[in-house]
Coordinates of C-alpha atoms in Angstrom, one line a residue:
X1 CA -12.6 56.1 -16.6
X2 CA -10.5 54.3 -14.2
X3 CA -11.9 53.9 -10.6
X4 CA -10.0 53.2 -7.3
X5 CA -11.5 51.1 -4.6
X6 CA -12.2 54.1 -3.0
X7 CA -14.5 55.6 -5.4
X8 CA -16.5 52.0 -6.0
X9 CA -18.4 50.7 -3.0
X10 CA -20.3 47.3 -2.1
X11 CA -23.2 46.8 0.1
X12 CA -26.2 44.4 1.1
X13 CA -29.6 45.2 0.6
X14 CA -32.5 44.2 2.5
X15 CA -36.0 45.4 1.6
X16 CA -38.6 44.4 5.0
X17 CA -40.9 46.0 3.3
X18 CA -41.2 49.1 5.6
X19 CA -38.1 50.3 4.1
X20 CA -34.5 49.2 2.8
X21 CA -31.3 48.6 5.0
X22 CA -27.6 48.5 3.8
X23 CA -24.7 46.7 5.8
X24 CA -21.5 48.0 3.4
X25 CA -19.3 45.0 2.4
X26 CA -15.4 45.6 1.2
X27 CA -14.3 46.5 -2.4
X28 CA -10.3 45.0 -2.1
X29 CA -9.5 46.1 -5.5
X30 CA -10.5 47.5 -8.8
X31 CA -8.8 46.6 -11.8
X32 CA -9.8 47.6 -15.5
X33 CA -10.4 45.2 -17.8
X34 CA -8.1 47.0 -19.9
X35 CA -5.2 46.7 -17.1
X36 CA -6.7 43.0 -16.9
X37 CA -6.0 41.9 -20.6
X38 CA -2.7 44.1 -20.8
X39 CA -1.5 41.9 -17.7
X40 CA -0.2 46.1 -16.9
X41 CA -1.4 49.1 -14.4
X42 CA -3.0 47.4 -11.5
X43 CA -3.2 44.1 -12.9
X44 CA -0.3 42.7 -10.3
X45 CA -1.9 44.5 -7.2
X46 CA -5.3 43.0 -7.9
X47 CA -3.5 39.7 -8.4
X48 CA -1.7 39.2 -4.7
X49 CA -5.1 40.2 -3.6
X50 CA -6.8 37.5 -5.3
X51 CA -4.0 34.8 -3.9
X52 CA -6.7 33.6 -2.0
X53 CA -7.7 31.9 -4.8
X54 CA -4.7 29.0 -5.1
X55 CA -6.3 27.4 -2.2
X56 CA -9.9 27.5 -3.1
X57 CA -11.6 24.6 -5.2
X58 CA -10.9 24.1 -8.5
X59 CA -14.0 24.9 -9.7
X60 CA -14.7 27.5 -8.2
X61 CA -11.3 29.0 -9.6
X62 CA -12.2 28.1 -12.4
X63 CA -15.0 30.0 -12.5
X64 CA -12.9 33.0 -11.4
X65 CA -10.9 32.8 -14.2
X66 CA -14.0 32.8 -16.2
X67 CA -15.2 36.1 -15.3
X68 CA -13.1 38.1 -17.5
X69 CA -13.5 36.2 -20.3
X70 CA -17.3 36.4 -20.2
X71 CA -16.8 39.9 -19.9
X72 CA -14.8 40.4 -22.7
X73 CA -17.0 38.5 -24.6
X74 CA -19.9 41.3 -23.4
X75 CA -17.7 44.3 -24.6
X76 CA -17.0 41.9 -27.9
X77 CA -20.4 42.1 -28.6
X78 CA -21.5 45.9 -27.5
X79 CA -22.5 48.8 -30.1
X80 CA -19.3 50.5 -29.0
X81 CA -16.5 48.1 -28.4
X82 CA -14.1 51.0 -27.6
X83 CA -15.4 53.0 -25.2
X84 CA -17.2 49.4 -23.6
X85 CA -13.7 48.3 -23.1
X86 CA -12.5 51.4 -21.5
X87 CA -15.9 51.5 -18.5
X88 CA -15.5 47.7 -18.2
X89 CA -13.5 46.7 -14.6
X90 CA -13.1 43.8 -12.5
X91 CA -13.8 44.2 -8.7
X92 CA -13.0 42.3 -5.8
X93 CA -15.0 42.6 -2.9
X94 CA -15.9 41.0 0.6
X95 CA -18.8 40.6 1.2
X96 CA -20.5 40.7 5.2
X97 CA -22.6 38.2 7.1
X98 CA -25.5 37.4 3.9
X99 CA -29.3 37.0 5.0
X100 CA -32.2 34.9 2.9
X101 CA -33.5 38.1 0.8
X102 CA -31.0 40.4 0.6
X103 CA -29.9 41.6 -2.7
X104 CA -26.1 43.0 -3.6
X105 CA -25.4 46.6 -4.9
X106 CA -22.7 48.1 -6.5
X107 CA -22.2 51.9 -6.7
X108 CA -19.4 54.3 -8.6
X109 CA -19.7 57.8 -9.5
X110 CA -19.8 58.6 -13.0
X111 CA -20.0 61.8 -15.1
X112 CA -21.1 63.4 -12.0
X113 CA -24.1 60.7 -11.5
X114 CA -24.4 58.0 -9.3
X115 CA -24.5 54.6 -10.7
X116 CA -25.8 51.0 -9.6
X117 CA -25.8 47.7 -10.4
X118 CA -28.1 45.2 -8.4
X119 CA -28.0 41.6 -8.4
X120 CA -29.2 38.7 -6.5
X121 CA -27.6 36.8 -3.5
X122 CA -28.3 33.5 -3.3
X123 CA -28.1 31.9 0.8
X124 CA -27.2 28.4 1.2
X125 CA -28.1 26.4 4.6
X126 CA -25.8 25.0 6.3
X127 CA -25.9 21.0 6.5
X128 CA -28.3 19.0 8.9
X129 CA -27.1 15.9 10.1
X130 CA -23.9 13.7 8.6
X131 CA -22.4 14.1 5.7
X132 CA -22.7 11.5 3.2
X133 CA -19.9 9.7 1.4
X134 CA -21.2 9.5 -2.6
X135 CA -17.7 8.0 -4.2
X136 CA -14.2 7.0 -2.7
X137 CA -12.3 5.3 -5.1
X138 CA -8.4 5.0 -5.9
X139 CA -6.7 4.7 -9.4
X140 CA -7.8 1.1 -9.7
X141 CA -11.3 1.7 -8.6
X142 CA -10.7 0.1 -5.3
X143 CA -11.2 1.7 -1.5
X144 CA -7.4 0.0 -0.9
X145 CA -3.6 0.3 -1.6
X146 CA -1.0 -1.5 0.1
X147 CA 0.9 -0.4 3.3
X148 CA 2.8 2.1 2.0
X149 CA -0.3 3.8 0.8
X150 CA 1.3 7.0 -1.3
X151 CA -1.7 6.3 -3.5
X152 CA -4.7 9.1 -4.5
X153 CA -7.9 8.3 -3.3
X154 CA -10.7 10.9 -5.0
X155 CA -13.6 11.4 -2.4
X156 CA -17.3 12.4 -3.2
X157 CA -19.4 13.7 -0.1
X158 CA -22.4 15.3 -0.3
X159 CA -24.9 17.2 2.8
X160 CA -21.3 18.6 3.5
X161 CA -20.7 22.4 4.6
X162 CA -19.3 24.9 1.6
X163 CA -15.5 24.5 1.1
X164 CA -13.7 27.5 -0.2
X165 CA -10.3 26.2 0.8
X166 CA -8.8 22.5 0.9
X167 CA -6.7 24.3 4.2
X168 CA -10.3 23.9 5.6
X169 CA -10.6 20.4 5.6
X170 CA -8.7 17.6 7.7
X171 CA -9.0 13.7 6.2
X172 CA -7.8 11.2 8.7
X173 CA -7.2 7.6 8.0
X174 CA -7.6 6.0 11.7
X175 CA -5.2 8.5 13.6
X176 CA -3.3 8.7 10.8
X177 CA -3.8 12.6 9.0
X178 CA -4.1 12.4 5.0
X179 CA -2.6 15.4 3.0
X180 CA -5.5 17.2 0.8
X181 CA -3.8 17.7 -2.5
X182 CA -6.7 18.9 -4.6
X183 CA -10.3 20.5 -3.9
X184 CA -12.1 19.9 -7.2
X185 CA -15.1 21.0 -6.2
X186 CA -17.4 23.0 -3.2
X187 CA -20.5 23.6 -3.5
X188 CA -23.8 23.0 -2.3
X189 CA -24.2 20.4 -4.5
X190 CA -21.0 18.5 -3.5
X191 CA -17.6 18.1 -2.3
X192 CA -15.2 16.6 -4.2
X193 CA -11.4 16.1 -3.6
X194 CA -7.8 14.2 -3.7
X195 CA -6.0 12.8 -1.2
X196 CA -2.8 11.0 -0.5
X197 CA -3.1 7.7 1.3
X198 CA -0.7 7.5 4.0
X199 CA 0.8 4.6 4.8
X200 CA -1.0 2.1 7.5
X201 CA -1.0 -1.5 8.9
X202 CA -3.1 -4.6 7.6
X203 CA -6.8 -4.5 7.9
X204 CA -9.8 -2.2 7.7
X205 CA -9.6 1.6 8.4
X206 CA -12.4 4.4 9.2
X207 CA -11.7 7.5 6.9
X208 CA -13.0 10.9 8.3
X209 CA -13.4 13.4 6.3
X210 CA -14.6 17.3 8.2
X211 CA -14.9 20.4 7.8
X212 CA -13.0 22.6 10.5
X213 CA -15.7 23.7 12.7
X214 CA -18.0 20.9 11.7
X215 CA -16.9 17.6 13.3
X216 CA -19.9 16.3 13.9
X217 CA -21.0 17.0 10.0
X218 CA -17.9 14.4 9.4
X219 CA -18.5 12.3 6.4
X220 CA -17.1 8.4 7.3
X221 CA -15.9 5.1 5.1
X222 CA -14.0 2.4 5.5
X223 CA -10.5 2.0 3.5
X224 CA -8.7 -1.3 3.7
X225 CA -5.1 -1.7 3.7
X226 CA -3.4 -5.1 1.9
X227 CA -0.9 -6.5 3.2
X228 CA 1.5 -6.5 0.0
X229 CA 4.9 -6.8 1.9
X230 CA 7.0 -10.0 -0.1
X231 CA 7.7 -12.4 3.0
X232 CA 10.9 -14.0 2.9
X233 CA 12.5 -17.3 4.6
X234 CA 15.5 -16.0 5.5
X235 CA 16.9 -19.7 7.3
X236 CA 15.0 -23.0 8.4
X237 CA 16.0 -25.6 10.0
X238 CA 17.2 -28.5 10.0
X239 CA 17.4 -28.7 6.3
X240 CA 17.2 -32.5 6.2
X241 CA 14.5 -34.6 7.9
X242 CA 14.0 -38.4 7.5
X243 CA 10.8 -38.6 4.7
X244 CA 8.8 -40.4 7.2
X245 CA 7.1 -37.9 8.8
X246 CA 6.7 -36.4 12.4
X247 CA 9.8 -34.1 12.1
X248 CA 10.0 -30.9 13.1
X249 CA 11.1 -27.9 11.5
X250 CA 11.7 -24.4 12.7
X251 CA 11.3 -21.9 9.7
X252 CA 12.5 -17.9 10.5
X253 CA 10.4 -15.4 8.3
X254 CA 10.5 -11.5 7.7
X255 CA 7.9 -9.8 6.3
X256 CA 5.2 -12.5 7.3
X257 CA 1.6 -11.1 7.8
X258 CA 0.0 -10.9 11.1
X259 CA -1.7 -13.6 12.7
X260 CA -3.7 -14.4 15.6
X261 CA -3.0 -18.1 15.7
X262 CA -1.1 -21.5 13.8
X263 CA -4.3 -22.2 12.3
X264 CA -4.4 -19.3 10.1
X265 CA -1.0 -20.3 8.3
X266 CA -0.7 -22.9 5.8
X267 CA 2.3 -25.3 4.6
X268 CA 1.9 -27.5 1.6
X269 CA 5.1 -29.3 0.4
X270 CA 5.2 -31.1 -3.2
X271 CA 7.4 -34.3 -2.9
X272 CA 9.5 -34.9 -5.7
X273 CA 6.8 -37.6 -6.9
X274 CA 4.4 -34.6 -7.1
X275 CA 2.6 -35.4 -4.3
X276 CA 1.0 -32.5 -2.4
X277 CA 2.0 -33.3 1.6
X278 CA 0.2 -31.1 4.0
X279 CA 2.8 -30.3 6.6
X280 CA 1.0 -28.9 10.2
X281 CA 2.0 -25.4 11.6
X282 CA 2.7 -26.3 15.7
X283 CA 3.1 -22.5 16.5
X284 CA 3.6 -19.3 15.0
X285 CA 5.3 -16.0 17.2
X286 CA 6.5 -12.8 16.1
X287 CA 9.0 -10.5 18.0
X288 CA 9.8 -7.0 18.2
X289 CA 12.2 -6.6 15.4
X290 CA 8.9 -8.4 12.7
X291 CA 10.8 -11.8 12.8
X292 CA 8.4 -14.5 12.6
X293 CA 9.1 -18.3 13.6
X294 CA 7.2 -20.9 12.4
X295 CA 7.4 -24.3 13.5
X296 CA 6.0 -27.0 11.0
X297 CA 5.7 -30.7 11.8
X298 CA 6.2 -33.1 8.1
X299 CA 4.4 -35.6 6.5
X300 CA 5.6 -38.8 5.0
X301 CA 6.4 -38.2 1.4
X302 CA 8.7 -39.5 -1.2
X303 CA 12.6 -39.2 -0.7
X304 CA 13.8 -36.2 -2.1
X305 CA 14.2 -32.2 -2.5
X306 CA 10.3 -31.1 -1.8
X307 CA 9.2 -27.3 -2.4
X308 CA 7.5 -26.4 0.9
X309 CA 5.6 -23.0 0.4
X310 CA 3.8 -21.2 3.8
X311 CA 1.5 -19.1 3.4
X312 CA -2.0 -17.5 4.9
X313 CA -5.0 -17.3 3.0
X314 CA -4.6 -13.2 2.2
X315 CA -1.1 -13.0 0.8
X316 CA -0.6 -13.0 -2.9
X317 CA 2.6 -13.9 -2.5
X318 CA 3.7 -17.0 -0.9
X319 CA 7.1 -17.8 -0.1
X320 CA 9.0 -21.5 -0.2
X321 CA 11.8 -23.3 0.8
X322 CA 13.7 -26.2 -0.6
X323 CA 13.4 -29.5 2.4
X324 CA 15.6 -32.5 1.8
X325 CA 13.6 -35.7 2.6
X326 CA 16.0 -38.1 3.3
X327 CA 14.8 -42.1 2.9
X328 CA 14.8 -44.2 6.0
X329 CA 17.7 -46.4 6.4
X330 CA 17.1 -50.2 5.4
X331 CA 18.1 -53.2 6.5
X332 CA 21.7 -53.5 8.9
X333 CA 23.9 -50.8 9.4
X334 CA 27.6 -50.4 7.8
X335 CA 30.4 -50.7 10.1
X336 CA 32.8 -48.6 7.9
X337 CA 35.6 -47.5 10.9
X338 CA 36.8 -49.9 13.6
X339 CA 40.2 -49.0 14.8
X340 CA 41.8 -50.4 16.2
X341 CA 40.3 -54.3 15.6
X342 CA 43.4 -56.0 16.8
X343 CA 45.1 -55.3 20.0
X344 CA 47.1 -56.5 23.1
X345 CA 45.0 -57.6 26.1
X346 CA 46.4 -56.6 29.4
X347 CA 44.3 -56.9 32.6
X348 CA 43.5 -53.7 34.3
X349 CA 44.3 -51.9 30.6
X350 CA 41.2 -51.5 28.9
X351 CA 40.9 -51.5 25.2
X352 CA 39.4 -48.5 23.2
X353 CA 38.2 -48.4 19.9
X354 CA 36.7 -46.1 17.3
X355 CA 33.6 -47.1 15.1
X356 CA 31.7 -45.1 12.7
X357 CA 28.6 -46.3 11.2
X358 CA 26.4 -45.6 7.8
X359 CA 23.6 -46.6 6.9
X360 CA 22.1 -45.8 10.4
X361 CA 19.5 -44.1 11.4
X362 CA 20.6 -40.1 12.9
X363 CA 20.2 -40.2 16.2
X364 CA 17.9 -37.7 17.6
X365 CA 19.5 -38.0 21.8
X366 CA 23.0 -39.5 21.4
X367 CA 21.8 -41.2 25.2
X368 CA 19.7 -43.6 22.6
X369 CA 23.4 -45.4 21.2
X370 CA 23.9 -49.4 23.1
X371 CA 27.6 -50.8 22.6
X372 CA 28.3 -54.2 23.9
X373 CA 31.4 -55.8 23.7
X374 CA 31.9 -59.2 24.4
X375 CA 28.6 -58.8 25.8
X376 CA 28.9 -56.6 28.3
X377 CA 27.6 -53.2 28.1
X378 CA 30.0 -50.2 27.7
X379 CA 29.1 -46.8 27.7
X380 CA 30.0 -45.0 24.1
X381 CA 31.6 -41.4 24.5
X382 CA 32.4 -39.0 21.8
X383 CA 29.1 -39.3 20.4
X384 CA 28.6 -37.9 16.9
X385 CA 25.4 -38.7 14.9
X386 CA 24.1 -37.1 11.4
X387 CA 22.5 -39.0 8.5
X388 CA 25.4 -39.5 6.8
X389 CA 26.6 -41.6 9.4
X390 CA 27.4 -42.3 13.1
X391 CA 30.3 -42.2 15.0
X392 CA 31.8 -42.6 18.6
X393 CA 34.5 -44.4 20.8
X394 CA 34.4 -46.9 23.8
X395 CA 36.3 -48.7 26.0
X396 CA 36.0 -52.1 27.6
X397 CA 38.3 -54.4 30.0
X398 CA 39.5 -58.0 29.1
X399 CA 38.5 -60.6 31.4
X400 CA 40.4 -63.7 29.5
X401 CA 43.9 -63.0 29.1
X402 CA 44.4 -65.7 26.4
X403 CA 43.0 -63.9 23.3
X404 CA 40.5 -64.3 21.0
X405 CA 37.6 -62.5 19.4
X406 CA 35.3 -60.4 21.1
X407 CA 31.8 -59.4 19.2
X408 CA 31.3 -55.8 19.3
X409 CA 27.7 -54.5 19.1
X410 CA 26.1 -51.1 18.3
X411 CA 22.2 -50.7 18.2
X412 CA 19.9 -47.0 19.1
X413 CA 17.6 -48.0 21.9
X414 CA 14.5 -46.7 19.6
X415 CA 15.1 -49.5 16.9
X416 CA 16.5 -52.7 18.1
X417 CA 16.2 -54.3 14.9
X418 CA 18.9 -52.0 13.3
X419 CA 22.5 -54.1 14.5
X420 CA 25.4 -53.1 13.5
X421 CA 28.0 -55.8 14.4
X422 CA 32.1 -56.4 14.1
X423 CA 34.5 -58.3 16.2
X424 CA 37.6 -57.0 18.2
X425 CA 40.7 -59.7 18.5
X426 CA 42.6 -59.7 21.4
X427 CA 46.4 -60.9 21.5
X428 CA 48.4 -61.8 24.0
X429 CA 51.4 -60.5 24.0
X430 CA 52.7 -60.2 27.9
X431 CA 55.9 -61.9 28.7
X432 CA 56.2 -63.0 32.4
X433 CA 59.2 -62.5 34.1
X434 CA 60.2 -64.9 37.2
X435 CA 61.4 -62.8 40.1
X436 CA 61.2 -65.2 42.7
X437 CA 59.5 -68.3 44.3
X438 CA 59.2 -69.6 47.7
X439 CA 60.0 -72.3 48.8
X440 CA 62.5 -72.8 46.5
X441 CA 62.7 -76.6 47.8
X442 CA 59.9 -78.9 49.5
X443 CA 59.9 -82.9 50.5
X444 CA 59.3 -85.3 47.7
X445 CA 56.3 -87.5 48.1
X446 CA 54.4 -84.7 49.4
X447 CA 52.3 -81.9 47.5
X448 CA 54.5 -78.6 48.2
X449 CA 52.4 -74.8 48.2
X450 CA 54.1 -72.5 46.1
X451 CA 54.0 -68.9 45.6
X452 CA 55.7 -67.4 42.7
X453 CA 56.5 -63.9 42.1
X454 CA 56.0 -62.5 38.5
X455 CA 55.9 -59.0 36.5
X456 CA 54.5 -58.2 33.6
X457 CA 52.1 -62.0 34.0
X458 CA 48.7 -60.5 32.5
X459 CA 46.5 -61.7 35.4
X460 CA 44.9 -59.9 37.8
X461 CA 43.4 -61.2 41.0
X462 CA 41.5 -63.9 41.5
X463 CA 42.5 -64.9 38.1
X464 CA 42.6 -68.4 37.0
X465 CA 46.1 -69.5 36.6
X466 CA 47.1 -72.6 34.2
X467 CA 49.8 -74.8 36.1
X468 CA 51.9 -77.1 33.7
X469 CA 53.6 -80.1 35.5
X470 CA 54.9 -83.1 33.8
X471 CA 53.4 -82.3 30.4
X472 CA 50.0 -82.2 31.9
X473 CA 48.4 -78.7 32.2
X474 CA 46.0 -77.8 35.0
X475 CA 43.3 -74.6 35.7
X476 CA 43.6 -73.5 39.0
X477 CA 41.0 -71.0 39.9
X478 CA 41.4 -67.8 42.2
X479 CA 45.4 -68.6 42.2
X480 CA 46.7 -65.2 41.5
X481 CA 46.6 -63.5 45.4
X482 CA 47.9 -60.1 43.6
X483 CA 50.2 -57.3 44.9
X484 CA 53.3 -56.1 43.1
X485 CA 54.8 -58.2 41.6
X486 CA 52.0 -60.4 41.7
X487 CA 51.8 -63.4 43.8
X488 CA 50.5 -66.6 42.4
X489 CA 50.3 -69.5 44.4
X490 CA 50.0 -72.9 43.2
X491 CA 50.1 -76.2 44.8
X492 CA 52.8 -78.9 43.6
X493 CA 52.1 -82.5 43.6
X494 CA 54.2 -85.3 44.9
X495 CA 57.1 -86.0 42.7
X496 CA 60.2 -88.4 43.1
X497 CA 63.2 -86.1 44.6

């Protein structure tokens, strides 16, 4: 016969002894095995009812599913396979609030008579005390993933409240809320289900995993994130140091882990010689964008291109750059630009010249560079110093008029044994011109005081002047007065008229 849900009830049974109560559960829907097995008649109707099943565990769906099949296997095996098949029907009921004891009854009319079928309920207490994780392990066995997480992590917990639906449960990673994908299993014996990591920063975690309604049955762990982001040197500099150690170099990183302090980062260079050099970290900051600066100080090491990899002691992978250890200059430096080297000598018109210099040491404060010429100091301007070479300009006044060679020198205050020398040669080339003298006459037998009047005469004041008189040629000091033209006065000696 087929039965509607009305015509099939469900109860609870409790016998105390002094006699037998009922509290009358729900019968949702009644479906014949024959509808069942025909996927026909009732067989979608029952189904949307039993949607409560695609969020329930997997086993116990499982077992669900089961159901029908066992019972087909009953009819399979009954004297009267037919007629089995056609009394045979799947119900779905809810039931009320069960108590230790109390047995389930089924009841349907048939041919007139009642009919019953008893069975027993079994009541499960609820937990006492924290839940207790049995298994949390990832793919790889591990409690870890990298920072992206978007790995699945199966979980294990036991002493842990029934779970009929993974929509019941809430799996937080810190903060951080973990989407359930499967429940495998709920039971009393054991909760078991699948979760997707989320993603997180470096270091260890606390996992919760609870029951809504339960917090404080939560079951706890620890999960530990790896930092696997690839840190990059995206510029350093300078790129060139001297090989002798004690330079500094600034190194701008992305990606680099976390750390509290310098000491915690490592940078180990391998000199072309394949020496390892131990570089020290000074500092180490990161700013709001994840940029990281580290600033190194080198070792002495062999000239040449050295791989220098930083690092901290958790990262797998450690990135390098390429520093160019440059070998201390030896010995004096090249003078390889003077210009001009020659050139006219006029008082009150300084000279200026242009050096460059190889071979010398880069200056680290341009302040450091000493120029002397003709022994006096001289400040150098235009100041340009790398280690392929130095370069500048100065000027410096002429105090002899007459020509000659002047030593030019060029030295940095920090090495004074590094010289670098050359010579400048100063010509004369200013004619005189007489515009007047006075007196034009004086007595003869009698030295006569002269001042002349001359343009263009080279000297300035207080100059010694060179007096030629009857072949002989004299220095007379301080005998250029000045003004314009300039006045020189000399003395004449007694001469015959």
């Amino acid at each position: 016969e087929q039965y509607a849900a009305g015509a099939v009830s469900f109860a609870l049974r409790h016998d105390s002894g002094s006699g037998v109560t009922e509290v009358n559960g729900t019968v949702e829907h009644v479906i014949s095995l024959a509808d069942y097995n025909a996927k026909g008649g009732t067989y979608n109707a029952a189904l949307s009812v039993a949607g409560q099943f695609s969020q329930a565990s997997e086993s116990l769906f499982t077992a669900y599913l089961s159901i029908p099949t066992m019972l087909n296997a009953e009819v399979l095996f009954s004297t009267t396979p037919t007629q089995a098949t056609s009394d045979a029907a799947l119900l779905l009921v809810r039931s009320p609030l069960v108590a230790e004891g109390e047995k389930g009854r089924v009841s349907w009319l048939k041919g007139g008579a009642m009919q019953y079928h008893d069975f027993d309920c079994s009541v499960i207490t609820a937990p006492v005390g924290t839940a207790v994780v049995e298994e949390a392990y990832t793919d790889d066995l591990s409690r870890s993933s990298g920072l992206s997480g978007n790995v699945l992590l199966t979980i294990v917990v036991s002493n842990f409240p029934l779970v009929y639906s993974k929509a019941s449960l809430t799996v937080k990673f810190g903060d951080t809320s973990a989407r359930v994908l499967r429940l495998l299993q709920g039971s009393s014996s054991g909760t078991r289900l699948t979760v997707l990591v989320p993603g997180g920063v470096p270091g260890v975690v606390d996992v919760t995993v609870a029951k809504q309604g339960f917090a404080s049955n939560a079951a706890t762990f620890q999960f530990t994130y790896i930092d696997d982001r690839i840190p990059q040197a995206s510029s350093f500099s300078p790129a060139r140091v001297y090989a002798d150690g004690g330079h500094t170099v600034t190194v701008i990183m992305t990606d680099f882990p976390d750390v509290q302090a310098a000491s915690e980062v490592f940078a180990v260079a391998t000199a072309p010689d394949g020496t390892q050099l131990t570089f020290a970290v000074v500092s180490i900051a990161k700013n709001a964008a994840g940029v990281t600066t580290v600033v190194l100080t080198t070792t002495a090491g062999a000239a040449g291109k050295a791989n220098v990899v930083i690092y901290t002691s958790a990262m797998k992978t450690r990135p390098s750059i390429i520093l160019d250890l440059v070998a201390v200059p030896a010995g004096a430096p090249n003078v390889t630009l003077f210009a001009p080297s020659i050139g006219e000598c006029r008082a009150g018109s300084p000279v200026t010249v242009s050096m460059r210099l190889d071979s010398f040491r880069e200056l680290t404060d341009t302040s450091h560079l000493r120029v002397t010429f003709g022994g006096n100091s001289t400040t150098p301007r235009k100041v340009s110093s790398f280690m392929t070479g130095t370069s500048f300009e100065f000027s410096a006044g002429v105090v002899d008029l007459d020509g000659g060679l002047y030593e030019v020198r060029a030295w940095s205050s920090t090495d004074l044994t590094k010289v670098a020398v050359s010579s400048f040669e100063c010509t004369d080339t200013t004619v005189a011109k007489l515009v007047g003298a006075f007196p034009a006459s004086g007595f003869a037998g009698s030295n006569t005081s002269v001042s002349v009047f001359l343009t263009d005469s080279g000297y300035a004041p207080d100059a010694t002047v060179h007096l030629t008189q009857g072949g002989v040629t004299t220095p007379i000091a301080k005998a250029a007065i000045g003004g314009s033209p300039m006045e020189v006065v000399v003395t004449l000696t007694a001469a015959t008229p």
